[in-house]
Amino acid sequence: MDEMNHEVSGMKEFSAGDIVTGKVVKIEEKQVLVDVGYKVEGIVPISELSSLHVEKASDVVHEGDELTLQVKKVEDDEIVLSKRAVDADQAWQELEAKFESGEIFEAEVKDVVKGGLVVDIGLRGFIPASLVETYYVEDFEDYKGRNLSLKVVELDREQNRVILSHRAVVEAEESSRKQEVLQSLEEGQVIEGTVQRLTDFGAFVNLGGIDGLVHISQLSHEHVEKSSDVVEEGQTVNVKVLSVDRDNERISLSLKATQPGPWHDIEERVNQGEVLEGTVRRLVSFGAFVEVLPGVEGLVHISQISNRHIGTPGEVLEEGQTVKVKVLDVDGGAKRLSLSMKELERDQSREEIKQYQKEEDSSGFSLSDMIGDQLDKYKK
């Protein structure tokens, strides 16, 4: 009897709320048995193993594991323990510290539920769908099992409410990259970017953290009706930085400034004396500007428009009219082309006369032979 009393008196005394340590001695379907030095083995119900739903106790603990537990209930023949309560208390303390400091941490997505994602951080953490990414995600199934970098955005211990955000981490990273790019850009710099989106007034190009605008007038040396006529989304392009407004985070870019202009190598592409077809673009008092190549206009001086005297170019020409012109002079450095319609007319007349004379010679008799008799009559 004394031995029995001595054995009982040697047992630890426990009260609800106590924190104890023990070794897992057996894992059953709905509970785990733990030796905590009590007269009977402690019971950890499967619901007290984790803040998340657990299918099998063996998914959480293994025989021989040392666990820190909270006593939930004590009776002579039973002691009920909780791993979840200890984990949750520690997690709340850590989360409150992370919330205060804005610390970024990683956690694995354990489940996909209606409205968002669930992670295990010692207690149940929830990431609403709107706080997962900076863009809309249609299906979250691929996120299960993934580690996400997170920030705590809302805590309410009384309501057991923990709201986390991956989007906030991404936005902070994007903001940091944006500032880095903004500070590194300089006017006149040529940089590679990706066409992000097209608008009626131009194209936005991503420069690796921030978008810059290529206005529609800066897309090409030629006139552009639609941005999509020149570039497409996802296309990689080289652009020149025209200006950087760091305060308002605005960047003006040019695509055409990185490309050969319409006058590039003009002296190799257009030769003096060459006949070209062009379009009358502008009429001025001293002549007409004719576009002979995309973006290349030459001047037909009023004195070179017609063989007859004219007061204004509008007497002979109108804007939009297609004409043939002869190149009188090419000056690539000054971006100047001198053109003539009159010279072309003269050339054509000379050619007609030559052709006529050739036909006359081949006939074997002259015009005077043909009408000689009539001329004689008039002479008489």
Short mmCIF file of C-alpha atoms in Angstrom, two decimals:
data_model
loop_
_atom_site.label_atom_id
_atom_site.label_comp_id
_atom_site.label_asym_id
_atom_site.label_seq_id
_atom_site.Cartn_x
_atom_site.Cartn_y
_atom_site.Cartn_z
CA MET A 1 0.00 0.00 0.00
CA ASP A 2 2.87 2.37 0.89
CA GLU A 3 4.56 1.54 -2.42
CA MET A 4 1.38 2.39 -4.29
CA ASN A 5 0.96 5.71 -2.44
CA HIS A 6 4.61 6.50 -3.12
CA GLU A 7 4.12 5.79 -6.84
CA VAL A 8 1.06 8.03 -7.05
CA SER A 9 2.74 10.80 -5.09
CA GLY A 10 5.64 10.65 -7.55
CA MET A 11 3.33 11.47 -10.46
CA LYS A 12 3.22 15.02 -11.81
CA GLU A 13 0.25 17.18 -10.95
CA PHE A 14 -1.44 18.96 -13.89
CA SER A 15 -4.09 21.65 -14.23
CA ALA A 16 -5.99 22.93 -17.26
CA GLY A 17 -3.92 25.55 -19.08
CA ASP A 18 -0.55 24.10 -18.08
CA ILE A 19 2.12 23.81 -20.78
CA VAL A 20 3.80 20.38 -20.75
CA THR A 21 6.21 18.40 -22.92
CA GLY A 22 5.82 14.76 -23.83
CA LYS A 23 6.81 12.01 -26.25
CA VAL A 24 4.46 10.50 -28.81
CA VAL A 25 4.09 6.81 -27.93
CA LYS A 26 1.22 5.78 -30.19
CA ILE A 27 -0.69 7.16 -33.16
CA GLU A 28 -4.29 6.06 -33.59
CA GLU A 29 -6.84 6.97 -36.23
CA LYS A 30 -8.51 9.82 -34.34
CA GLN A 31 -6.00 10.61 -31.62
CA VAL A 32 -2.37 10.56 -30.50
CA LEU A 33 -1.15 9.14 -27.19
CA VAL A 34 1.64 11.05 -25.44
CA ASP A 35 3.70 10.24 -22.34
CA VAL A 36 3.81 13.42 -20.25
CA GLY A 37 4.65 11.74 -16.91
CA TYR A 38 1.05 11.41 -15.80
CA LYS A 39 -0.44 8.21 -14.38
CA VAL A 40 -2.12 7.65 -17.76
CA GLU A 41 -0.99 8.56 -21.22
CA GLY A 42 -2.18 11.92 -22.44
CA ILE A 43 -4.63 12.11 -25.33
CA VAL A 44 -4.28 14.61 -28.17
CA PRO A 45 -7.50 14.42 -30.26
CA ILE A 46 -6.92 14.77 -34.00
CA SER A 47 -8.81 18.11 -33.91
CA GLU A 48 -6.18 19.45 -31.46
CA LEU A 49 -3.18 18.58 -33.63
CA SER A 50 -3.44 21.50 -36.04
CA SER A 51 -5.39 24.65 -36.77
CA LEU A 52 -6.17 23.15 -40.19
CA HIS A 53 -8.28 20.12 -41.00
CA VAL A 54 -6.27 16.89 -40.58
CA GLU A 55 -7.20 13.65 -42.36
CA LYS A 56 -4.70 11.41 -40.54
CA ALA A 57 -2.81 12.08 -37.31
CA SER A 58 0.31 10.57 -38.92
CA ASP A 59 0.30 13.50 -41.39
CA VAL A 60 1.19 15.80 -38.50
CA VAL A 61 3.25 13.79 -35.95
CA HIS A 62 5.26 10.59 -35.71
CA GLU A 63 6.03 8.15 -32.92
CA GLY A 64 8.92 9.38 -30.81
CA ASP A 65 8.29 13.08 -31.55
CA GLU A 66 8.76 15.46 -28.62
CA LEU A 67 5.76 17.78 -28.41
CA THR A 68 4.96 20.90 -26.42
CA LEU A 69 1.30 20.75 -25.42
CA GLN A 70 -1.34 22.60 -23.43
CA VAL A 71 -3.48 20.75 -20.89
CA LYS A 72 -7.16 21.10 -21.83
CA LYS A 73 -8.77 18.75 -19.27
CA VAL A 74 -7.55 16.64 -16.34
CA GLU A 75 -9.38 13.71 -14.72
CA ASP A 76 -8.14 10.75 -12.69
CA ASP A 77 -8.22 8.41 -15.65
CA GLU A 78 -7.75 10.88 -18.49
CA ILE A 79 -5.74 13.96 -19.49
CA VAL A 80 -6.59 15.75 -22.72
CA LEU A 81 -3.90 17.83 -24.42
CA SER A 82 -3.65 20.25 -27.34
CA LYS A 83 -0.83 20.91 -29.76
CA ARG A 84 -2.96 23.39 -31.66
CA ALA A 85 -3.34 25.74 -28.68
CA VAL A 86 0.43 25.97 -28.11
CA ASP A 87 1.14 26.48 -31.81
CA ALA A 88 -1.59 29.12 -32.07
CA ASP A 89 -0.38 31.09 -29.07
CA GLN A 90 3.18 31.13 -30.36
CA ALA A 91 1.94 31.97 -33.86
CA TRP A 92 -0.11 34.92 -32.58
CA GLN A 93 2.94 36.37 -30.86
CA GLU A 94 5.08 35.96 -33.96
CA LEU A 95 2.36 37.35 -36.24
CA GLU A 96 1.85 40.42 -34.06
CA ALA A 97 5.58 41.11 -34.28
CA LYS A 98 5.54 40.58 -38.09
CA PHE A 99 2.49 42.85 -38.40
CA GLU A 100 4.21 45.63 -36.47
CA SER A 101 7.46 45.38 -38.44
CA GLY A 102 5.93 44.66 -41.86
CA GLU A 103 8.16 41.60 -42.15
CA ILE A 104 7.86 39.41 -45.22
CA PHE A 105 7.78 35.66 -44.62
CA GLU A 106 7.00 32.48 -46.54
CA ALA A 107 4.25 29.94 -45.97
CA GLU A 108 2.90 26.96 -47.89
CA VAL A 109 -0.59 27.05 -49.36
CA LYS A 110 -2.40 24.16 -47.70
CA ASP A 111 -5.82 24.53 -49.23
CA VAL A 112 -7.83 26.34 -51.88
CA VAL A 113 -11.23 27.48 -50.62
CA LYS A 114 -14.01 29.65 -51.92
CA GLY A 115 -12.71 33.19 -51.99
CA GLY A 116 -9.03 32.52 -51.56
CA LEU A 117 -6.18 30.44 -50.13
CA VAL A 118 -5.47 28.94 -46.69
CA VAL A 119 -1.97 28.65 -45.20
CA ASP A 120 -0.75 27.02 -41.98
CA ILE A 121 1.28 29.45 -39.89
CA GLY A 122 0.64 27.76 -36.57
CA LEU A 123 -2.95 28.83 -37.02
CA ARG A 124 -5.22 29.30 -39.99
CA GLY A 125 -4.12 32.18 -42.20
CA PHE A 126 -6.34 33.37 -45.06
CA ILE A 127 -5.28 35.06 -48.32
CA PRO A 128 -8.36 36.56 -50.04
CA ALA A 129 -8.41 36.05 -53.82
CA SER A 130 -7.99 39.81 -54.37
CA LEU A 131 -4.77 39.78 -52.32
CA VAL A 132 -3.06 36.87 -54.08
CA GLU A 133 -1.73 38.62 -57.21
CA THR A 134 -1.71 42.05 -58.82
CA TYR A 135 -3.75 40.57 -61.67
CA TYR A 136 -6.94 38.51 -61.89
CA VAL A 137 -6.51 34.75 -61.34
CA GLU A 138 -9.29 32.55 -62.63
CA ASP A 139 -8.23 29.20 -61.13
CA PHE A 140 -6.20 28.87 -57.90
CA GLU A 141 -5.76 25.08 -57.94
CA ASP A 142 -2.15 25.38 -59.09
CA TYR A 143 -1.33 27.34 -55.92
CA LYS A 144 -1.89 24.38 -53.59
CA GLY A 145 1.45 23.24 -52.19
CA ARG A 146 3.25 26.38 -53.36
CA ASN A 147 5.25 28.60 -51.02
CA LEU A 148 4.22 32.25 -51.18
CA SER A 149 5.95 35.30 -49.74
CA LEU A 150 3.42 37.08 -47.52
CA LYS A 151 2.74 40.09 -45.35
CA VAL A 152 0.20 40.35 -42.51
CA VAL A 153 -2.41 42.97 -43.42
CA GLU A 154 -5.04 42.33 -40.71
CA LEU A 155 -5.05 40.65 -37.27
CA ASP A 156 -7.95 40.09 -34.85
CA ARG A 157 -7.19 37.62 -32.09
CA GLU A 158 -10.69 37.76 -30.60
CA GLN A 159 -12.22 36.83 -33.95
CA ASN A 160 -9.32 34.44 -34.70
CA ARG A 161 -8.91 36.37 -37.94
CA VAL A 162 -5.59 36.45 -39.83
CA ILE A 163 -5.56 38.12 -43.25
CA LEU A 164 -2.41 37.81 -45.34
CA SER A 165 -1.36 39.29 -48.68
CA HIS A 166 1.01 38.11 -51.39
CA ARG A 167 -0.06 40.98 -53.61
CA ALA A 168 1.36 43.53 -51.14
CA VAL A 169 4.77 41.84 -51.40
CA VAL A 170 4.66 41.86 -55.20
CA GLU A 171 3.59 45.51 -55.30
CA ALA A 172 6.42 46.51 -52.95
CA GLU A 173 8.92 44.66 -55.15
CA GLU A 174 7.51 46.29 -58.28
CA SER A 175 7.68 49.72 -56.65
CA SER A 176 11.31 49.13 -55.71
CA ARG A 177 12.21 48.01 -59.25
CA LYS A 178 10.32 51.00 -60.67
CA GLN A 179 12.39 53.43 -58.60
CA GLU A 180 15.62 51.70 -59.60
CA VAL A 181 14.76 52.01 -63.29
CA LEU A 182 13.58 55.62 -62.89
CA GLN A 183 16.84 56.61 -61.25
CA SER A 184 18.95 54.83 -63.88
CA LEU A 185 17.28 56.33 -66.96
CA GLU A 186 18.85 59.28 -68.74
CA GLU A 187 17.65 61.44 -71.60
CA GLY A 188 19.11 60.23 -74.89
CA GLN A 189 19.69 56.69 -73.63
CA VAL A 190 18.69 53.79 -75.89
CA ILE A 191 17.17 50.89 -73.96
CA GLU A 192 15.45 47.59 -74.76
CA GLY A 193 11.85 47.12 -73.70
CA THR A 194 8.72 45.08 -74.33
CA VAL A 195 5.52 46.48 -75.82
CA GLN A 196 3.04 46.16 -72.96
CA ARG A 197 -0.18 47.57 -74.41
CA LEU A 198 -1.43 49.62 -77.35
CA THR A 199 -3.68 52.68 -77.23
CA ASP A 200 -5.13 55.13 -79.74
CA PHE A 201 -2.39 57.62 -78.86
CA GLY A 202 0.62 55.30 -78.81
CA ALA A 203 2.25 52.27 -77.19
CA PHE A 204 3.35 51.63 -73.60
CA VAL A 205 6.72 49.88 -73.40
CA ASN A 206 7.86 48.07 -70.23
CA LEU A 207 11.45 48.90 -69.38
CA GLY A 208 11.84 46.23 -66.69
CA GLY A 209 9.81 47.70 -63.84
CA ILE A 210 8.08 50.75 -65.27
CA ASP A 211 6.23 51.61 -68.48
CA GLY A 212 7.17 54.45 -70.78
CA LEU A 213 5.01 55.92 -73.54
CA VAL A 214 5.94 55.96 -77.20
CA HIS A 215 3.53 58.55 -78.59
CA ILE A 216 2.02 57.59 -81.95
CA SER A 217 4.05 60.40 -83.57
CA GLN A 218 7.24 58.72 -82.29
CA LEU A 219 6.48 55.22 -83.62
CA SER A 220 7.71 55.71 -87.17
CA HIS A 221 9.20 58.23 -89.56
CA GLU A 222 6.10 57.67 -91.67
CA HIS A 223 2.58 58.77 -90.80
CA VAL A 224 0.91 56.20 -88.54
CA GLU A 225 -2.86 55.69 -88.38
CA LYS A 226 -2.89 52.96 -85.69
CA SER A 227 -0.20 51.83 -83.24
CA SER A 228 -0.87 48.22 -84.29
CA ASP A 229 0.33 49.08 -87.80
CA VAL A 230 3.86 49.38 -86.39
CA VAL A 231 4.14 47.27 -83.20
CA GLU A 232 2.32 44.49 -81.38
CA GLU A 233 1.95 43.53 -77.71
CA GLY A 234 4.82 41.38 -76.45
CA GLN A 235 7.22 42.64 -79.11
CA THR A 236 10.78 43.49 -78.03
CA VAL A 237 11.89 46.92 -79.23
CA ASN A 238 14.77 49.37 -78.79
CA VAL A 239 13.59 52.83 -77.77
CA LYS A 240 15.29 56.15 -77.09
CA VAL A 241 14.53 58.04 -73.88
CA LEU A 242 13.22 61.50 -74.77
CA SER A 243 12.45 62.69 -71.23
CA VAL A 244 12.12 61.40 -67.64
CA ASP A 245 9.75 62.97 -65.11
CA ARG A 246 10.76 61.23 -61.87
CA ASP A 247 8.27 63.12 -59.70
CA ASN A 248 5.28 61.98 -61.76
CA GLU A 249 6.92 58.72 -62.89
CA ARG A 250 6.43 59.53 -66.57
CA ILE A 251 8.81 58.47 -69.31
CA SER A 252 8.60 59.63 -72.93
CA LEU A 253 10.16 57.31 -75.48
CA SER A 254 10.79 57.22 -79.21
CA LEU A 255 10.94 54.20 -81.48
CA LYS A 256 11.59 56.12 -84.68
CA ALA A 257 14.68 57.78 -83.18
CA THR A 258 16.38 54.35 -83.08
CA GLN A 259 15.61 53.59 -86.72
CA PRO A 260 17.18 54.87 -89.95
CA GLY A 261 15.33 57.98 -91.11
CA PRO A 262 13.65 58.25 -94.50
CA TRP A 263 16.63 60.32 -95.74
CA HIS A 264 19.16 57.67 -94.68
CA ASP A 265 21.36 56.72 -97.66
CA ILE A 266 19.11 58.81 -99.92
CA GLU A 267 21.99 59.50 -102.35
CA GLU A 268 22.36 55.74 -102.85
CA ARG A 269 18.65 55.22 -103.40
CA VAL A 270 17.84 58.21 -105.60
CA ASN A 271 19.97 59.29 -108.56
CA GLN A 272 20.20 62.57 -110.43
CA GLY A 273 18.28 62.32 -113.68
CA GLU A 274 16.07 59.49 -112.39
CA VAL A 275 12.33 59.62 -113.07
CA LEU A 276 10.12 58.90 -110.02
CA GLU A 277 6.44 58.74 -109.32
CA GLY A 278 5.18 60.66 -106.30
CA THR A 279 2.24 62.29 -104.59
CA VAL A 280 1.69 66.03 -104.27
CA ARG A 281 1.59 66.65 -100.51
CA ARG A 282 1.67 70.46 -100.26
CA LEU A 283 1.22 73.41 -102.54
CA VAL A 284 3.05 76.63 -101.64
CA SER A 285 3.47 79.93 -103.47
CA PHE A 286 6.91 78.96 -104.77
CA GLY A 287 6.14 75.41 -105.86
CA ALA A 288 4.92 71.97 -104.84
CA PHE A 289 6.28 69.37 -102.41
CA VAL A 290 6.04 65.87 -103.83
CA GLU A 291 6.58 62.73 -101.72
CA VAL A 292 8.64 60.34 -103.82
CA LEU A 293 9.52 57.84 -101.05
CA PRO A 294 7.88 57.28 -97.62
CA GLY A 295 8.81 60.37 -95.61
CA VAL A 296 10.90 61.88 -98.42
CA GLU A 297 9.55 65.01 -100.09
CA GLY A 298 11.21 66.96 -102.85
CA LEU A 299 10.44 70.43 -104.17
CA VAL A 300 9.20 71.09 -107.67
CA HIS A 301 9.89 74.81 -107.96
CA ILE A 302 7.14 76.80 -109.68
CA SER A 303 9.54 77.40 -112.58
CA GLN A 304 9.88 73.61 -112.97
CA ILE A 305 6.19 72.72 -112.97
CA SER A 306 5.21 73.53 -116.55
CA ASN A 307 6.65 74.69 -119.85
CA ARG A 308 4.02 77.41 -119.97
CA HIS A 309 3.98 80.33 -117.57
CA ILE A 310 1.80 79.81 -114.49
CA GLY A 311 0.93 82.21 -111.67
CA THR A 312 0.42 79.59 -108.94
CA PRO A 313 1.14 75.84 -108.65
CA GLY A 314 -2.59 75.30 -108.08
CA GLU A 315 -3.26 76.12 -111.74
CA VAL A 316 -1.68 72.81 -112.69
CA LEU A 317 -1.55 70.66 -109.55
CA GLU A 318 -3.69 69.69 -106.58
CA GLU A 319 -2.81 68.01 -103.27
CA GLY A 320 -3.07 64.22 -103.39
CA GLN A 321 -2.41 64.09 -107.13
CA THR A 322 -0.01 61.43 -108.44
CA VAL A 323 2.67 62.85 -110.73
CA LYS A 324 5.91 61.84 -112.40
CA VAL A 325 8.98 63.95 -111.71
CA LYS A 326 12.62 64.06 -112.77
CA VAL A 327 15.36 64.35 -110.14
CA LEU A 328 17.49 67.45 -110.75
CA ASP A 329 19.61 67.31 -107.61
CA VAL A 330 20.05 65.17 -104.45
CA ASP A 331 21.51 66.59 -101.21
CA GLY A 332 21.34 64.00 -98.41
CA GLY A 333 23.08 66.19 -95.84
CA ALA A 334 20.58 69.03 -96.27
CA LYS A 335 17.71 66.55 -96.78
CA ARG A 336 16.83 68.28 -100.04
CA LEU A 337 15.58 66.96 -103.36
CA SER A 338 15.12 69.21 -106.38
CA LEU A 339 12.54 67.90 -108.80
CA SER A 340 11.14 68.93 -112.16
CA MET A 341 8.02 68.20 -114.14
CA LYS A 342 8.97 70.64 -116.91
CA GLU A 343 12.18 68.74 -117.66
CA LEU A 344 10.18 65.56 -117.94
CA GLU A 345 7.83 67.23 -120.42
CA ARG A 346 10.83 68.41 -122.48
CA ASP A 347 12.39 64.98 -122.39
CA GLN A 348 9.12 63.50 -123.55
CA SER A 349 8.81 66.03 -126.39
CA ARG A 350 12.37 65.32 -127.51
CA GLU A 351 11.65 61.61 -127.46
CA GLU A 352 8.49 62.11 -129.54
CA ILE A 353 10.45 64.18 -132.08
CA LYS A 354 13.18 61.55 -132.27
CA GLN A 355 10.60 58.85 -132.75
CA TYR A 356 8.91 60.86 -135.45
CA GLN A 357 12.17 61.50 -137.24
CA LYS A 358 13.04 57.82 -137.06
CA GLU A 359 9.70 56.93 -138.65
CA GLU A 360 10.22 59.61 -141.30
CA ASP A 361 13.66 58.32 -142.25
CA SER A 362 12.44 54.75 -142.48
CA SER A 363 9.59 55.68 -144.86
CA GLY A 364 12.04 56.72 -147.61
CA PHE A 365 10.42 60.09 -148.32
CA SER A 366 10.00 63.31 -146.43
CA LEU A 367 7.00 65.30 -145.41
CA SER A 368 7.70 67.70 -148.28
CA ASP A 369 7.52 64.78 -150.70
CA MET A 370 4.06 63.92 -149.38
CA ILE A 371 2.60 67.41 -149.66
CA GLY A 372 4.88 68.76 -152.35
CA ASP A 373 2.16 68.89 -155.01
CA GLN A 374 -0.16 70.85 -152.74
CA LEU A 375 2.66 73.26 -151.85
CA ASP A 376 3.37 73.78 -155.53
CA LYS A 377 -0.27 74.65 -156.11
CA TYR A 378 -0.13 77.30 -153.41
CA LYS A 379 3.08 78.64 -154.86
CA LYS A 380 1.42 79.04 -158.25
#
